[in-house]
mmCIF file of C-alpha atoms and ligand atoms in Angstrom:
data_model
loop_
_atom_site.group_PDB
_atom_site.id
_atom_site.type_symbol
_atom_site.label_atom_id
_atom_site.label_comp_id
_atom_site.label_asym_id
_atom_site.label_seq_id
_atom_site.Cartn_x
_atom_site.Cartn_y
_atom_site.Cartn_z
ATOM 1 C CA MET A 1 64.668 -141.774 -9.860
ATOM 2 C CA MET A 2 65.975 -139.043 -11.978
ATOM 3 C CA ASN A 3 64.422 -138.021 -15.176
ATOM 4 C CA PRO A 4 66.286 -139.752 -17.957
ATOM 5 C CA GLU A 5 64.711 -137.009 -20.480
ATOM 6 C CA LYS A 6 66.610 -134.119 -18.688
ATOM 7 C CA THR A 7 69.976 -135.555 -17.676
ATOM 8 C CA SER A 8 71.860 -138.858 -18.437
ATOM 9 C CA PRO A 9 72.171 -140.997 -15.529
ATOM 10 C CA VAL A 10 75.324 -141.351 -13.455
ATOM 11 C CA ILE A 11 76.474 -144.793 -13.750
ATOM 12 C CA TYR A 12 78.902 -146.717 -11.635
ATOM 13 C CA LEU A 13 80.698 -149.866 -12.398
ATOM 14 C CA VAL A 14 81.501 -151.800 -9.200
ATOM 15 C CA VAL A 15 84.373 -154.359 -9.498
ATOM 16 C CA PRO A 16 85.446 -156.806 -6.879
ATOM 17 C CA CYS A 17 89.089 -157.823 -7.292
ATOM 18 C CA TYR A 18 90.868 -160.541 -5.596
ATOM 19 C CA ASN A 19 94.684 -160.930 -6.677
ATOM 20 C CA GLU A 20 93.663 -159.507 -10.339
ATOM 21 C CA GLU A 21 96.886 -157.697 -10.852
ATOM 22 C CA GLU A 22 97.264 -159.643 -14.255
ATOM 23 C CA ALA A 23 93.614 -158.885 -15.462
ATOM 24 C CA LEU A 24 93.245 -155.512 -14.109
ATOM 25 C CA PRO A 25 95.147 -153.247 -16.402
ATOM 26 C CA VAL A 26 93.470 -154.611 -19.343
ATOM 27 C CA SER A 27 90.095 -154.926 -17.934
ATOM 28 C CA ALA A 28 90.504 -151.283 -16.587
ATOM 29 C CA LYS A 29 91.345 -149.936 -19.984
ATOM 30 C CA LYS A 30 88.312 -151.795 -21.643
ATOM 31 C CA MET A 31 85.911 -150.417 -18.900
ATOM 32 C CA GLN A 32 87.130 -146.947 -19.383
ATOM 33 C CA GLU A 33 86.790 -147.025 -23.145
ATOM 34 C CA LYS A 34 83.035 -148.641 -22.652
ATOM 35 C CA LEU A 35 82.209 -145.634 -20.275
ATOM 36 C CA ALA A 36 83.780 -143.029 -22.558
ATOM 37 C CA GLN A 37 81.832 -144.477 -25.531
ATOM 38 C CA LEU A 38 78.462 -144.369 -23.658
ATOM 39 C CA VAL A 39 79.198 -140.700 -22.259
ATOM 40 C CA GLN A 40 79.867 -139.775 -25.821
ATOM 41 C CA GLN A 41 76.642 -141.208 -27.036
ATOM 42 C CA GLU A 42 75.140 -139.100 -24.206
ATOM 43 C CA LYS A 43 73.560 -142.214 -22.505
ATOM 44 C CA ILE A 44 75.317 -141.645 -19.460
ATOM 45 C CA SER A 45 76.767 -138.842 -17.457
ATOM 46 C CA GLN A 46 80.449 -137.867 -17.602
ATOM 47 C CA ASN A 47 80.456 -138.268 -13.802
ATOM 48 C CA SER A 48 80.113 -141.936 -14.248
ATOM 49 C CA ARG A 49 83.029 -143.910 -12.413
ATOM 50 C CA ILE A 50 84.713 -147.174 -12.280
ATOM 51 C CA VAL A 51 85.051 -148.391 -8.789
ATOM 52 C CA PHE A 52 87.464 -151.228 -7.772
ATOM 53 C CA VAL A 53 86.910 -153.015 -4.424
ATOM 54 C CA ASP A 54 90.140 -154.747 -3.602
ATOM 55 C CA ASP A 55 89.159 -157.644 -1.458
ATOM 56 C CA GLY A 56 92.375 -158.026 0.411
ATOM 57 C CA SER A 57 94.556 -158.930 -2.431
ATOM 58 C CA LYS A 58 97.896 -160.531 -1.556
ATOM 59 C CA ASP A 59 99.579 -159.453 -4.790
ATOM 60 C CA GLU A 60 99.978 -155.878 -6.264
ATOM 61 C CA THR A 61 96.234 -155.268 -7.025
ATOM 62 C CA TRP A 62 95.936 -152.296 -4.659
ATOM 63 C CA ARG A 63 98.939 -150.675 -5.948
ATOM 64 C CA CYS A 64 97.542 -151.264 -9.517
ATOM 65 C CA ILE A 65 94.241 -149.542 -8.516
ATOM 66 C CA GLU A 66 96.207 -146.567 -6.870
ATOM 67 C CA SER A 67 98.224 -145.993 -10.164
ATOM 68 C CA LEU A 68 94.807 -146.024 -12.175
ATOM 69 C CA HIS A 69 93.230 -143.699 -9.926
ATOM 70 C CA ALA A 70 96.184 -141.435 -9.978
ATOM 71 C CA GLU A 71 96.226 -141.402 -13.803
ATOM 72 C CA ASN A 72 92.481 -140.897 -14.252
ATOM 73 C CA ALA A 73 89.787 -139.632 -11.784
ATOM 74 C CA VAL A 74 87.351 -142.113 -13.454
ATOM 75 C CA PHE A 75 88.746 -144.847 -11.365
ATOM 76 C CA ARG A 76 88.263 -145.141 -7.679
ATOM 77 C CA GLY A 77 89.398 -147.803 -5.396
ATOM 78 C CA ILE A 78 88.060 -149.355 -2.095
ATOM 79 C CA ARG A 79 90.302 -151.535 -0.174
ATOM 80 C CA LEU A 80 88.832 -154.036 2.277
ATOM 81 C CA SER A 81 90.973 -154.695 5.501
ATOM 82 C CA ARG A 82 91.207 -158.438 4.514
ATOM 83 C CA ASN A 83 89.724 -161.090 2.040
ATOM 84 C CA CYS A 84 86.098 -161.140 2.783
ATOM 85 C CA GLY A 85 84.861 -162.982 -0.240
ATOM 86 C CA HIS A 86 83.264 -162.003 -3.576
ATOM 87 C CA GLN A 87 79.727 -161.422 -2.340
ATOM 88 C CA ARG A 88 80.717 -159.234 0.497
ATOM 89 C CA ALA A 89 83.434 -157.336 -1.475
ATOM 90 C CA LEU A 90 80.617 -156.550 -3.979
ATOM 91 C CA LEU A 91 78.178 -155.560 -1.532
ATOM 92 C CA ALA A 92 80.727 -153.306 0.188
ATOM 93 C CA GLY A 93 81.182 -151.645 -3.207
ATOM 94 C CA LEU A 94 77.462 -151.323 -3.796
ATOM 95 C CA MET A 95 76.712 -149.896 -0.586
ATOM 96 C CA THR A 96 79.547 -147.525 -0.674
ATOM 97 C CA VAL A 97 78.425 -145.842 -4.036
ATOM 98 C CA ARG A 98 74.732 -146.214 -3.737
ATOM 99 C CA SER A 99 73.971 -142.523 -2.923
ATOM 100 C CA GLN A 100 76.442 -141.180 -5.358
ATOM 101 C CA CYS A 101 75.041 -142.683 -8.517
ATOM 102 C CA ASP A 102 71.700 -143.359 -10.367
ATOM 103 C CA ALA A 103 72.487 -146.990 -10.890
ATOM 104 C CA ALA A 104 75.394 -149.340 -10.242
ATOM 105 C CA ILE A 105 76.525 -152.298 -12.438
ATOM 106 C CA SER A 106 78.469 -155.031 -10.784
ATOM 107 C CA LEU A 107 80.839 -156.973 -12.898
ATOM 108 C CA ASP A 108 83.826 -159.323 -12.351
ATOM 109 C CA ALA A 109 87.457 -157.948 -12.974
ATOM 110 C CA ASP A 110 88.338 -160.788 -15.593
ATOM 111 C CA LEU A 111 85.662 -159.318 -17.891
ATOM 112 C CA GLN A 112 84.392 -162.902 -18.911
ATOM 113 C CA ASP A 113 80.969 -161.301 -18.892
ATOM 114 C CA ASP A 114 80.858 -159.408 -22.182
ATOM 115 C CA ILE A 115 81.237 -155.671 -21.309
ATOM 116 C CA ASN A 116 79.056 -154.648 -24.353
ATOM 117 C CA ALA A 117 76.132 -155.750 -22.459
ATOM 118 C CA ILE A 118 76.314 -152.670 -20.506
ATOM 119 C CA ASP A 119 74.645 -150.814 -23.465
ATOM 120 C CA GLY A 120 71.556 -152.867 -23.150
ATOM 121 C CA MET A 121 71.488 -152.526 -19.532
ATOM 122 C CA VAL A 122 71.616 -148.640 -19.427
ATOM 123 C CA GLU A 123 69.027 -148.616 -22.266
ATOM 124 C CA GLN A 124 66.620 -150.796 -20.102
ATOM 125 C CA PHE A 125 67.323 -148.732 -17.070
ATOM 126 C CA LEU A 126 66.536 -145.584 -18.990
ATOM 127 C CA ASP A 127 63.204 -147.349 -20.068
ATOM 128 C CA GLY A 128 62.335 -147.550 -16.494
ATOM 129 C CA CYS A 129 63.831 -151.069 -15.415
ATOM 130 C CA GLU A 130 65.058 -150.715 -11.825
ATOM 131 C CA ILE A 131 67.026 -153.996 -12.056
ATOM 132 C CA VAL A 132 68.693 -155.542 -15.218
ATOM 133 C CA TYR A 133 70.088 -158.917 -14.941
ATOM 134 C CA GLY A 134 73.043 -160.016 -17.350
ATOM 135 C CA VAL A 135 72.095 -163.525 -18.505
ATOM 136 C CA ARG A 136 74.657 -165.902 -20.123
ATOM 137 C CA ARG A 137 73.334 -166.957 -23.585
ATOM 138 C CA ASP A 138 75.677 -169.865 -23.647
ATOM 139 C CA ARG A 139 78.224 -171.392 -21.334
ATOM 140 C CA THR A 140 80.371 -173.110 -23.965
ATOM 141 C CA SER A 141 83.520 -171.374 -22.534
ATOM 142 C CA ASP A 142 82.931 -173.100 -19.301
ATOM 143 C CA SER A 143 84.243 -176.655 -18.542
ATOM 144 C CA ALA A 144 81.432 -179.244 -19.022
ATOM 145 C CA PHE A 145 82.018 -180.021 -15.248
ATOM 146 C CA LYS A 146 81.197 -176.380 -14.255
ATOM 147 C CA ARG A 147 78.222 -176.299 -16.513
ATOM 148 C CA GLY A 148 76.821 -179.508 -15.316
ATOM 149 C CA THR A 149 77.188 -178.593 -11.401
ATOM 150 C CA ALA A 150 75.776 -175.079 -12.265
ATOM 151 C CA GLN A 151 72.826 -176.452 -14.102
ATOM 152 C CA THR A 152 72.196 -179.138 -11.059
ATOM 153 C CA TYR A 153 72.521 -176.237 -8.684
ATOM 154 C CA TYR A 154 69.996 -174.062 -10.247
ATOM 155 C CA LYS A 155 67.475 -176.792 -10.254
ATOM 156 C CA MET A 156 68.019 -177.763 -6.638
ATOM 157 C CA MET A 157 67.801 -174.172 -5.494
ATOM 158 C CA ARG A 158 64.354 -173.948 -7.347
ATOM 159 C CA ALA A 159 63.342 -176.981 -5.533
ATOM 160 C CA MET A 160 64.274 -175.447 -2.379
ATOM 161 C CA GLY A 161 62.168 -172.454 -3.105
ATOM 162 C CA VAL A 162 64.821 -170.109 -3.930
ATOM 163 C CA GLU A 163 64.171 -167.742 -6.825
ATOM 164 C CA LEU A 164 67.256 -167.487 -9.077
ATOM 165 C CA VAL A 165 67.651 -166.028 -12.604
ATOM 166 C CA TYR A 166 68.775 -169.032 -14.629
ATOM 167 C CA ASP A 167 72.253 -168.450 -15.749
ATOM 168 C CA HIS A 168 72.746 -165.140 -14.190
ATOM 169 C CA ALA A 169 75.685 -164.612 -12.128
ATOM 170 C CA ASP A 170 76.562 -161.348 -10.442
ATOM 171 C CA TYR A 171 76.391 -159.262 -13.763
ATOM 172 C CA ARG A 172 73.666 -156.843 -13.195
ATOM 173 C CA LEU A 173 72.478 -153.160 -13.173
ATOM 174 C CA MET A 174 70.555 -152.053 -9.951
ATOM 175 C CA SER A 175 69.175 -148.559 -9.520
ATOM 176 C CA SER A 176 70.256 -146.538 -6.577
ATOM 177 C CA ARG A 177 66.631 -146.922 -5.299
ATOM 178 C CA VAL A 178 66.873 -150.771 -5.429
ATOM 179 C CA LEU A 179 70.212 -150.564 -3.591
ATOM 180 C CA ALA A 180 68.598 -148.572 -0.894
ATOM 181 C CA GLU A 181 66.146 -151.275 -0.503
ATOM 182 C CA LEU A 182 68.701 -153.797 -0.595
ATOM 183 C CA SER A 183 70.589 -151.923 2.167
ATOM 184 C CA GLY A 184 67.599 -153.005 4.412
ATOM 185 C CA TYR A 185 68.705 -156.712 4.149
ATOM 186 C CA GLU A 186 70.980 -156.762 7.074
ATOM 187 C CA GLU A 187 71.950 -160.393 7.093
ATOM 188 C CA VAL A 188 75.588 -161.460 7.453
ATOM 189 C CA ASN A 189 75.624 -164.285 4.938
ATOM 190 C CA VAL A 190 74.970 -162.550 1.711
ATOM 191 C CA PHE A 191 73.956 -164.443 -1.327
ATOM 192 C CA LEU A 192 73.137 -161.478 -3.670
ATOM 193 C CA ARG A 193 71.824 -163.787 -6.647
ATOM 194 C CA GLY A 194 68.978 -165.095 -4.184
ATOM 195 C CA LEU A 195 68.348 -161.875 -2.640
ATOM 196 C CA VAL A 196 67.990 -159.574 -5.528
ATOM 197 C CA PRO A 197 65.180 -161.381 -7.060
ATOM 198 C CA MET A 198 63.308 -161.043 -3.699
ATOM 199 C CA LEU A 199 63.167 -157.356 -4.090
ATOM 200 C CA GLY A 200 60.701 -157.184 -6.924
ATOM 201 C CA PHE A 201 60.496 -154.024 -8.908
ATOM 202 C CA ARG A 202 60.596 -153.786 -12.804
ATOM 203 C CA THR A 203 63.207 -156.021 -13.985
ATOM 204 C CA GLY A 204 64.808 -156.633 -17.550
ATOM 205 C CA GLU A 205 67.279 -159.022 -18.918
ATOM 206 C CA VAL A 206 70.309 -158.614 -21.202
ATOM 207 C CA TYR A 207 71.920 -161.789 -23.082
ATOM 208 C CA TYR A 208 75.442 -162.123 -23.662
ATOM 209 C CA ALA A 209 77.847 -164.680 -24.530
ATOM 210 C CA ARG A 210 80.431 -165.683 -21.653
ATOM 211 C CA ALA A 211 84.156 -165.658 -22.590
ATOM 212 C CA PRO A 212 87.023 -167.599 -21.059
ATOM 213 C CA ARG A 213 89.189 -166.008 -18.469
ATOM 214 C CA MET A 214 92.169 -164.297 -20.513
ATOM 215 C CA GLN A 215 94.306 -163.121 -17.495
ATOM 216 C CA GLY A 216 95.202 -164.953 -14.257
ATOM 217 C CA GLU A 217 93.273 -167.899 -13.033
ATOM 218 C CA SER A 218 89.823 -168.428 -11.568
ATOM 219 C CA LYS A 219 89.573 -167.048 -7.853
ATOM 220 C CA TYR A 220 86.863 -169.626 -7.304
ATOM 221 C CA PRO A 221 88.572 -173.070 -6.691
ATOM 222 C CA LEU A 222 86.137 -175.917 -6.164
ATOM 223 C CA ARG A 223 86.302 -175.673 -2.403
ATOM 224 C CA LYS A 224 85.182 -171.880 -2.744
ATOM 225 C CA MET A 225 82.540 -173.048 -5.158
ATOM 226 C CA LEU A 226 81.089 -175.477 -2.906
ATOM 227 C CA ALA A 227 81.052 -173.205 -0.019
ATOM 228 C CA PHE A 228 79.218 -170.608 -2.040
ATOM 229 C CA ALA A 229 76.667 -173.347 -3.237
ATOM 230 C CA PHE A 230 75.971 -174.361 0.599
ATOM 231 C CA GLU A 231 75.772 -170.728 1.442
ATOM 232 C CA GLY A 232 73.205 -170.088 -0.995
ATOM 233 C CA VAL A 233 70.970 -172.886 0.243
ATOM 234 C CA THR A 234 71.422 -172.403 3.993
ATOM 235 C CA SER A 235 70.961 -168.391 3.939
ATOM 236 C CA LEU A 236 67.766 -168.501 1.999
ATOM 237 C CA SER A 237 66.125 -171.659 2.614
ATOM 238 C CA ILE A 238 64.671 -173.820 5.428
ATOM 239 C CA LYS A 239 63.510 -176.719 3.351
ATOM 240 C CA PRO A 240 66.303 -178.926 4.544
ATOM 241 C CA ILE A 241 64.940 -178.850 7.951
ATOM 242 C CA ARG A 242 61.305 -179.638 6.571
ATOM 243 C CA MET A 243 62.840 -182.572 4.824
ATOM 244 C CA ILE A 244 63.995 -184.024 8.091
ATOM 245 C CA THR A 245 60.402 -183.578 9.421
ATOM 246 C CA PHE A 246 58.937 -185.527 6.327
ATOM 247 C CA LEU A 247 61.597 -188.131 6.739
ATOM 248 C CA GLY A 248 60.737 -188.676 10.396
ATOM 249 C CA PHE A 249 57.121 -188.857 9.475
ATOM 250 C CA ALA A 250 57.683 -191.280 6.844
ATOM 251 C CA ILE A 251 59.776 -193.625 8.956
ATOM 252 C CA PHE A 252 57.059 -193.320 11.720
ATOM 253 C CA LEU A 253 54.587 -194.688 9.229
ATOM 254 C CA VAL A 254 56.935 -197.259 8.331
ATOM 255 C CA SER A 255 57.256 -198.426 12.040
ATOM 256 C CA LEU A 256 53.542 -198.596 12.127
ATOM 257 C CA ALA A 257 53.522 -201.097 9.177
ATOM 258 C CA MET A 258 56.381 -202.668 10.965
ATOM 259 C CA LEU A 259 54.464 -203.164 14.182
ATOM 260 C CA VAL A 260 51.546 -205.049 12.177
ATOM 261 C CA TYR A 261 54.069 -207.195 10.391
ATOM 262 C CA VAL A 262 55.964 -207.959 13.544
ATOM 263 C CA LEU A 263 52.884 -208.671 15.573
ATOM 264 C CA ILE A 264 51.800 -211.070 12.642
ATOM 265 C CA ARG A 265 55.066 -212.901 12.926
ATOM 266 C CA HIS A 266 54.855 -212.952 16.721
ATOM 267 C CA PHE A 267 51.476 -214.681 16.765
ATOM 268 C CA LEU A 268 52.547 -216.987 14.000
ATOM 269 C CA GLY A 269 55.440 -217.895 16.306
ATOM 270 C CA TYR A 270 58.301 -217.394 13.754
ATOM 271 C CA THR A 271 60.322 -215.263 16.247
ATOM 272 C CA VAL A 272 62.905 -215.536 18.888
ATOM 273 C CA VAL A 273 62.082 -214.084 22.301
ATOM 274 C CA GLY A 274 62.419 -210.157 22.510
ATOM 275 C CA TRP A 275 62.477 -209.723 18.756
ATOM 276 C CA THR A 276 59.138 -208.149 18.290
ATOM 277 C CA PHE A 277 59.911 -205.741 21.050
ATOM 278 C CA LEU A 278 63.108 -204.698 19.672
ATOM 279 C CA ALA A 279 62.108 -204.359 16.080
ATOM 280 C CA VAL A 280 59.196 -202.157 16.942
ATOM 281 C CA SER A 281 61.093 -200.029 19.265
ATOM 282 C CA VAL A 282 63.895 -199.139 16.810
ATOM 283 C CA TRP A 283 61.646 -198.222 13.993
ATOM 284 C CA GLY A 284 59.156 -196.325 16.304
ATOM 285 C CA ILE A 285 61.614 -194.557 18.284
ATOM 286 C CA GLY A 286 64.030 -193.797 15.330
ATOM 287 C CA GLY A 287 60.980 -192.387 13.537
ATOM 288 C CA LEU A 288 59.757 -190.371 16.386
ATOM 289 C CA GLN A 289 63.142 -188.898 17.172
ATOM 290 C CA LEU A 290 63.583 -187.622 13.595
ATOM 291 C CA LEU A 291 60.094 -186.261 13.590
ATOM 292 C CA SER A 292 60.689 -184.351 16.863
ATOM 293 C CA ILE A 293 64.154 -183.049 15.554
ATOM 294 C CA GLY A 294 62.160 -181.880 12.545
ATOM 295 C CA ILE A 295 59.522 -180.102 14.433
ATOM 296 C CA VAL A 296 62.271 -178.429 16.658
ATOM 297 C CA GLY A 297 64.163 -177.602 13.538
ATOM 298 C CA GLU A 298 61.069 -175.861 12.134
ATOM 299 C CA TYR A 299 61.136 -173.374 15.076
ATOM 300 C CA ILE A 300 64.882 -172.876 14.681
ATOM 301 C CA GLY A 301 64.356 -172.255 11.112
ATOM 302 C CA LYS A 302 61.638 -169.523 12.023
ATOM 303 C CA ILE A 303 64.173 -168.020 14.562
ATOM 304 C CA TYR A 304 66.902 -168.131 11.828
ATOM 305 C CA LEU A 305 64.642 -166.140 9.503
ATOM 306 C CA GLU A 306 63.559 -163.719 12.240
ATOM 307 C CA THR A 307 67.173 -162.907 13.165
ATOM 308 C CA LYS A 308 67.746 -161.913 9.595
ATOM 309 C CA ARG A 309 65.297 -158.883 10.208
ATOM 310 C CA ARG A 310 64.497 -158.740 6.438
ATOM 311 C CA PRO A 311 62.364 -155.869 5.127
ATOM 312 C CA ARG A 312 58.773 -157.413 4.872
ATOM 313 C CA TYR A 313 57.855 -155.184 1.953
ATOM 314 C CA HIS A 314 59.147 -152.788 -0.651
ATOM 315 C CA ILE A 315 56.948 -149.889 -1.746
ATOM 316 C CA GLU A 316 57.119 -149.256 -5.375
ATOM 317 C CA THR A 317 54.959 -146.196 -5.804
ATOM 318 C CA TYR A 318 53.137 -143.935 -3.409
ATOM 319 C CA LEU A 319 50.531 -141.736 -4.948
ATOM 320 C CA GLN A 320 49.706 -138.778 -2.763
HETATM 321 N N1 UDP B 401 86.807 -162.321 -6.166
HETATM 322 C C1 UDP B 401 86.682 -161.751 -5.019
HETATM 323 N N2 UDP B 401 87.124 -162.194 -3.867
HETATM 324 C C2 UDP B 401 87.290 -163.611 -3.552
HETATM 325 C C3 UDP B 401 87.433 -164.220 -4.822
HETATM 326 C C4 UDP B 401 87.084 -163.642 -5.988
HETATM 327 O O1 UDP B 401 86.554 -160.448 -4.867
HETATM 328 O O2 UDP B 401 87.625 -164.059 -2.678
HETATM 329 C C5 UDP B 401 86.402 -161.671 -7.461
HETATM 330 C C6 UDP B 401 87.351 -161.841 -8.558
HETATM 331 O O3 UDP B 401 88.665 -160.909 -8.427
HETATM 332 C C7 UDP B 401 86.548 -161.617 -9.872
HETATM 333 C C8 UDP B 401 85.108 -162.280 -9.287
HETATM 334 O O4 UDP B 401 85.146 -162.173 -7.811
HETATM 335 O O5 UDP B 401 86.351 -160.293 -10.098
HETATM 336 C C9 UDP B 401 84.907 -163.571 -9.670
HETATM 337 O O6 UDP B 401 86.007 -164.482 -9.764
HETATM 338 P P1 UDP B 401 86.476 -165.418 -10.777
HETATM 339 O O7 UDP B 401 86.496 -164.699 -12.271
HETATM 340 O O8 UDP B 401 87.790 -165.851 -10.282
HETATM 341 O O9 UDP B 401 85.316 -166.600 -10.743
HETATM 342 P P2 UDP B 401 84.807 -167.461 -11.919
HETATM 343 O O10 UDP B 401 84.631 -166.558 -13.066
HETATM 344 O O11 UDP B 401 85.871 -168.415 -12.144
HETATM 345 O O12 UDP B 401 83.649 -167.990 -11.522
HETATM 346 MG MG1 MG B 402 85.761 -165.326 -13.882
#
């Protein structure tokens, strides 16, 4: 990492945009002002930039980015060939700029996440944090439904063994060094929120209040939200497979109890012919099948994790 005492760091803001023609002009201005303010305070270098990633927008977003870029060199633009989704657009931006900056801050184009939190992020970065999470202090601006589902989701993910920072979305600072480590995660299904905590390193948190979206509408309809939630579970956890194994085992145990019960009834003579055989078979075979599927699943889960070829460690310091 560069020495913060000597020069102020080059900070890049990375902003994924999908059909954001309404929000972009307003947001770009605010981001530019924020950057200028930090440059003036000599907290960040004047080589800092704002990079918009157009995620295959169908409206005038790219034209808007082009004209911002023509107006002022502080704005840069990356255009994806098609809509790849928020996470991939963000990753594309981060990976493109990672060698040009000392740290990158990812934030949404609608500026629902308070831009003033950037000050705190930069400060903590200068204090030696490699990752700084923006965490929502309250979610009163979100609908009760969104809040409720989000809360349940965080809890469920925890139960699945996925480490998530509570009430943190994708508003975060990452040092170029952490970005380099992140580039080692070559998986196709990216769920950054779950991946970044896996990296380790010194982390910090900045709290802010989340505002409602001012321009345009949410680009995350319920359908995309559910897909995103499902992606989070399946790309990070193989616990669902384990649950099948447990279920199979439980049913197998029940079948043993059934065997005893059925035999008792059989010898007491309370049965029609063939019932004993059928009842025990149904439970026994059902349980064994689930158990077997679960065991096969365990191996598939292992194969799945292996195919991701994730880095096995990250070295923080090497004294030599
Ligand atoms: N976004 C994107 N690609 C998509 C959907 C969304 O790049 O396919 C961007 C969008 O432009 C915004 C950010 O992801 O900058 C978050 O989207 P939004 O604000 O609509 O989500 P919400 O705040 O409602 O969860
Ligand atoms: Mg938003």
